[in-house]
PDB file of C-alpha atoms in Angstrom:
ATOM      1  CA  UNK I   1     125.735  98.536  72.194  1.00 47.00           C
ATOM      2  CA  UNK I   2     126.784  94.879  71.920  1.00 47.00           C
ATOM      3  CA  UNK I   3     130.350  93.576  71.519  1.00 43.00           C
ATOM      4  CA  UNK I   4     131.261  92.133  68.133  1.00 45.00           C
ATOM      5  CA  UNK I   5     128.068  93.625  66.769  1.00 47.00           C
ATOM      6  CA  UNK I   6     126.736  92.565  63.406  1.00 51.00           C
ATOM      7  CA  UNK I   7     124.248  94.806  61.613  1.00 46.00           C
ATOM      8  CA  UNK I   8     121.690  93.614  59.116  1.00 50.00           C
ATOM      9  CA  UNK I   9     120.182  95.459  56.182  1.00 51.00           C
ATOM     10  CA  UNK I  10     116.572  96.563  56.134  1.00 55.00           C
ATOM     11  CA  UNK I  11     114.249  98.141  58.638  1.00 64.00           C
ATOM     12  CA  UNK I  12     112.400  95.037  59.812  1.00 67.00           C
ATOM     13  CA  UNK I  13     113.884  91.888  61.267  1.00 82.00           C
ATOM     14  CA  UNK I  14     117.210  91.613  63.061  1.00 87.00           C
ATOM     15  CA  UNK I  15     118.910  94.994  63.357  1.00 88.00           C
ATOM     16  CA  UNK I  16     121.870  93.846  65.489  1.00 90.00           C
ATOM     17  CA  UNK I  17     123.253  90.575  66.758  1.00 93.00           C
ATOM     18  CA  UNK I  18     126.244  90.038  69.025  1.00 94.00           C
ATOM     19  CA  UNK I  19     127.669  88.261  72.021  1.00 95.00           C
ATOM     20  CA  UNK I  20     127.058  89.970  75.373  1.00 95.00           C
ATOM     21  CA  UNK I  21     129.150  88.185  77.955  1.00 95.00           C
ATOM     22  CA  UNK I  22     127.822  84.631  78.246  1.00 96.00           C
ATOM     23  CA  UNK I  23     124.687  85.224  76.121  1.00 97.00           C
ATOM     24  CA  UNK I  24     124.006  86.246  72.539  1.00 97.00           C
ATOM     25  CA  UNK I  25     121.677  89.216  72.046  1.00 97.00           C
ATOM     26  CA  UNK I  26     119.614  89.690  68.888  1.00 95.00           C
ATOM     27  CA  UNK I  27     117.883  93.041  68.506  1.00 94.00           C
ATOM     28  CA  UNK I  28     114.605  92.801  66.610  1.00 92.00           C
ATOM     29  CA  UNK I  29     113.082  95.816  64.904  1.00 89.00           C
ATOM     30  CA  UNK I  30     109.936  96.751  63.018  1.00 86.00           C
ATOM     31  CA  UNK I  31     106.849  94.651  62.477  1.00 80.00           C
ATOM     32  CA  UNK I  32     107.475  90.918  62.386  1.00 78.00           C
ATOM     33  CA  UNK I  33     104.942  88.843  60.528  1.00 74.00           C
ATOM     34  CA  UNK I  34     104.949  86.278  57.736  1.00 77.00           C
ATOM     35  CA  UNK I  35     106.763  88.656  55.389  1.00 75.00           C
ATOM     36  CA  UNK I  36     109.779  89.090  57.708  1.00 84.00           C
ATOM     37  CA  UNK I  37     110.021  86.151  60.126  1.00 87.00           C
ATOM     38  CA  UNK I  38     112.409  84.365  57.757  1.00 90.00           C
ATOM     39  CA  UNK I  39     115.034  87.054  58.465  1.00 90.00           C
ATOM     40  CA  UNK I  40     114.867  86.253  62.157  1.00 92.00           C
ATOM     41  CA  UNK I  41     114.935  82.502  61.490  1.00 94.00           C
ATOM     42  CA  UNK I  42     118.056  82.781  59.312  1.00 93.00           C
ATOM     43  CA  UNK I  43     119.879  84.991  61.815  1.00 94.00           C
ATOM     44  CA  UNK I  44     118.957  82.654  64.681  1.00 95.00           C
ATOM     45  CA  UNK I  45     120.162  79.608  62.741  1.00 96.00           C
ATOM     46  CA  UNK I  46     123.521  81.298  62.217  1.00 95.00           C
ATOM     47  CA  UNK I  47     123.844  82.138  65.932  1.00 96.00           C
ATOM     48  CA  UNK I  48     122.926  78.590  66.930  1.00 96.00           C
ATOM     49  CA  UNK I  49     125.646  77.350  64.582  1.00 96.00           C
ATOM     50  CA  UNK I  50     128.433  79.523  66.012  1.00 96.00           C
ATOM     51  CA  UNK I  51     127.479  80.189  69.654  1.00 96.00           C
ATOM     52  CA  UNK I  52     126.803  77.531  72.320  1.00 96.00           C
ATOM     53  CA  UNK I  53     125.126  79.712  74.964  1.00 96.00           C
ATOM     54  CA  UNK I  54     121.696  81.207  75.670  1.00 97.00           C
ATOM     55  CA  UNK I  55     119.969  83.583  73.247  1.00 97.00           C
ATOM     56  CA  UNK I  56     118.353  86.829  74.304  1.00 98.00           C
ATOM     57  CA  UNK I  57     115.952  88.656  72.003  1.00 96.00           C
ATOM     58  CA  UNK I  58     115.899  92.425  72.495  1.00 96.00           C
ATOM     59  CA  UNK I  59     112.372  93.561  71.597  1.00 93.00           C
ATOM     60  CA  UNK I  60     112.681  97.245  72.543  1.00 92.00           C
ATOM     61  CA  UNK I  61     112.381  98.324  68.903  1.00 90.00           C
ATOM     62  CA  UNK I  62     109.731  95.819  67.874  1.00 87.00           C
ATOM     63  CA  UNK I  63     106.470  97.486  66.906  1.00 83.00           C
ATOM     64  CA  UNK I  64     104.426  94.369  66.163  1.00 82.00           C
ATOM     65  CA  UNK I  65     104.801  90.597  66.197  1.00 84.00           C
ATOM     66  CA  UNK I  66     102.311  87.825  65.658  1.00 84.00           C
ATOM     67  CA  UNK I  67     102.250  84.209  66.766  1.00 86.00           C
ATOM     68  CA  UNK I  68     104.990  83.329  64.268  1.00 89.00           C
ATOM     69  CA  UNK I  69     107.497  85.026  66.562  1.00 90.00           C
ATOM     70  CA  UNK I  70     106.230  83.108  69.593  1.00 92.00           C
ATOM     71  CA  UNK I  71     106.524  79.870  67.620  1.00 93.00           C
ATOM     72  CA  UNK I  72     110.062  80.799  66.569  1.00 95.00           C
ATOM     73  CA  UNK I  73     111.035  81.521  70.179  1.00 95.00           C
ATOM     74  CA  UNK I  74     109.636  78.178  71.328  1.00 96.00           C
ATOM     75  CA  UNK I  75     111.460  76.290  68.572  1.00 97.00           C
ATOM     76  CA  UNK I  76     114.688  78.064  69.526  1.00 97.00           C
ATOM     77  CA  UNK I  77     114.072  77.279  73.201  1.00 97.00           C
ATOM     78  CA  UNK I  78     114.191  73.564  72.391  1.00 96.00           C
ATOM     79  CA  UNK I  79     117.843  74.075  71.464  1.00 96.00           C
ATOM     80  CA  UNK I  80     119.002  76.748  73.941  1.00 96.00           C
ATOM     81  CA  UNK I  81     117.767  78.813  76.859  1.00 96.00           C
ATOM     82  CA  UNK I  82     115.919  81.885  75.542  1.00 97.00           C
ATOM     83  CA  UNK I  83     115.199  85.180  77.265  1.00 97.00           C
ATOM     84  CA  UNK I  84     113.485  88.402  76.255  1.00 96.00           C
ATOM     85  CA  UNK I  85     114.208  92.033  77.072  1.00 97.00           C
ATOM     86  CA  UNK I  86     112.193  95.110  76.217  1.00 91.00           C
ATOM     87  CA  UNK I  87     108.852  93.314  76.046  1.00 90.00           C
ATOM     88  CA  UNK I  88     106.064  95.761  75.239  1.00 85.00           C
ATOM     89  CA  UNK I  89     102.471  95.358  76.370  1.00 84.00           C
ATOM     90  CA  UNK I  90     101.411  93.667  73.096  1.00 82.00           C
ATOM     91  CA  UNK I  91     104.108  91.014  73.243  1.00 85.00           C
ATOM     92  CA  UNK I  92     103.509  90.586  76.974  1.00 87.00           C
ATOM     93  CA  UNK I  93      99.802  90.003  76.302  1.00 87.00           C
ATOM     94  CA  UNK I  94     100.587  87.538  73.500  1.00 86.00           C
ATOM     95  CA  UNK I  95     102.863  85.566  75.838  1.00 89.00           C
ATOM     96  CA  UNK I  96     100.145  85.573  78.488  1.00 90.00           C
ATOM     97  CA  UNK I  97      97.355  84.484  76.113  1.00 91.00           C
ATOM     98  CA  UNK I  98      99.450  81.714  74.559  1.00 90.00           C
ATOM     99  CA  UNK I  99     100.605  80.453  77.950  1.00 92.00           C
ATOM    100  CA  UNK I 100     104.264  80.891  77.049  1.00 92.00           C
ATOM    101  CA  UNK I 101     105.188  83.594  79.557  1.00 90.00           C
ATOM    102  CA  UNK I 102     106.352  80.954  82.032  1.00 91.00           C
ATOM    103  CA  UNK I 103     108.821  79.382  79.591  1.00 94.00           C
ATOM    104  CA  UNK I 104     110.061  82.578  77.903  1.00 95.00           C
ATOM    105  CA  UNK I 105     111.422  84.678  80.772  1.00 95.00           C
ATOM    106  CA  UNK I 106     111.631  88.438  80.452  1.00 95.00           C
ATOM    107  CA  UNK I 107     114.407  90.613  81.840  1.00 96.00           C
ATOM    108  CA  UNK I 108     115.022  94.328  82.297  1.00 95.00           C
ATOM    109  CA  UNK I 109     118.430  94.407  80.601  1.00 95.00           C
ATOM    110  CA  UNK I 110     121.049  92.289  78.842  1.00 95.00           C
ATOM    111  CA  UNK I 111     122.944  92.082  82.154  1.00 95.00           C
ATOM    112  CA  UNK I 112     119.876  90.760  83.961  1.00 96.00           C
ATOM    113  CA  UNK I 113     119.218  88.261  81.162  1.00 96.00           C
ATOM    114  CA  UNK I 114     122.799  87.038  81.317  1.00 96.00           C
ATOM    115  CA  UNK I 115     122.559  86.573  85.081  1.00 96.00           C
ATOM    116  CA  UNK I 116     119.161  84.865  84.890  1.00 95.00           C
ATOM    117  CA  UNK I 117     119.919  82.533  81.999  1.00 95.00           C
ATOM    118  CA  UNK I 118     123.419  81.460  83.025  1.00 92.00           C
ATOM    119  CA  UNK I 119     123.188  81.042  86.805  1.00 82.00           C
ATOM    120  CA  UNK I 120     121.586  77.595  86.571  1.00 58.00           C
ATOM    121  CA  UNK I 121     124.094  76.284  84.041  1.00 54.00           C
TER     122      UNK I 121
END
């Protein structure tokens, strides 16, 4: 799936994380809430430490997420460009209701995210 892929233990949180061209893609899985957001925060902190480019969160395997994920994405966005792929209708609605859809762009694929997040750099 992604080059230099790293896999994480457990069914909820970050299931894969790797560089994809000029972006880093983190695949999220399961139901992210207070019990599991720390896994995503730790994995993101590690990526921010080792990779200078944009981050893309792959949400295709995410069943549920609450506002903690939106907050995490916004905090990450202060440090790097952030994009989303695989947004389901629940996440899409949450982005719309919170007014964050305009600042957290969604893409159809990792390739589209790479093109969209790196063209302005």
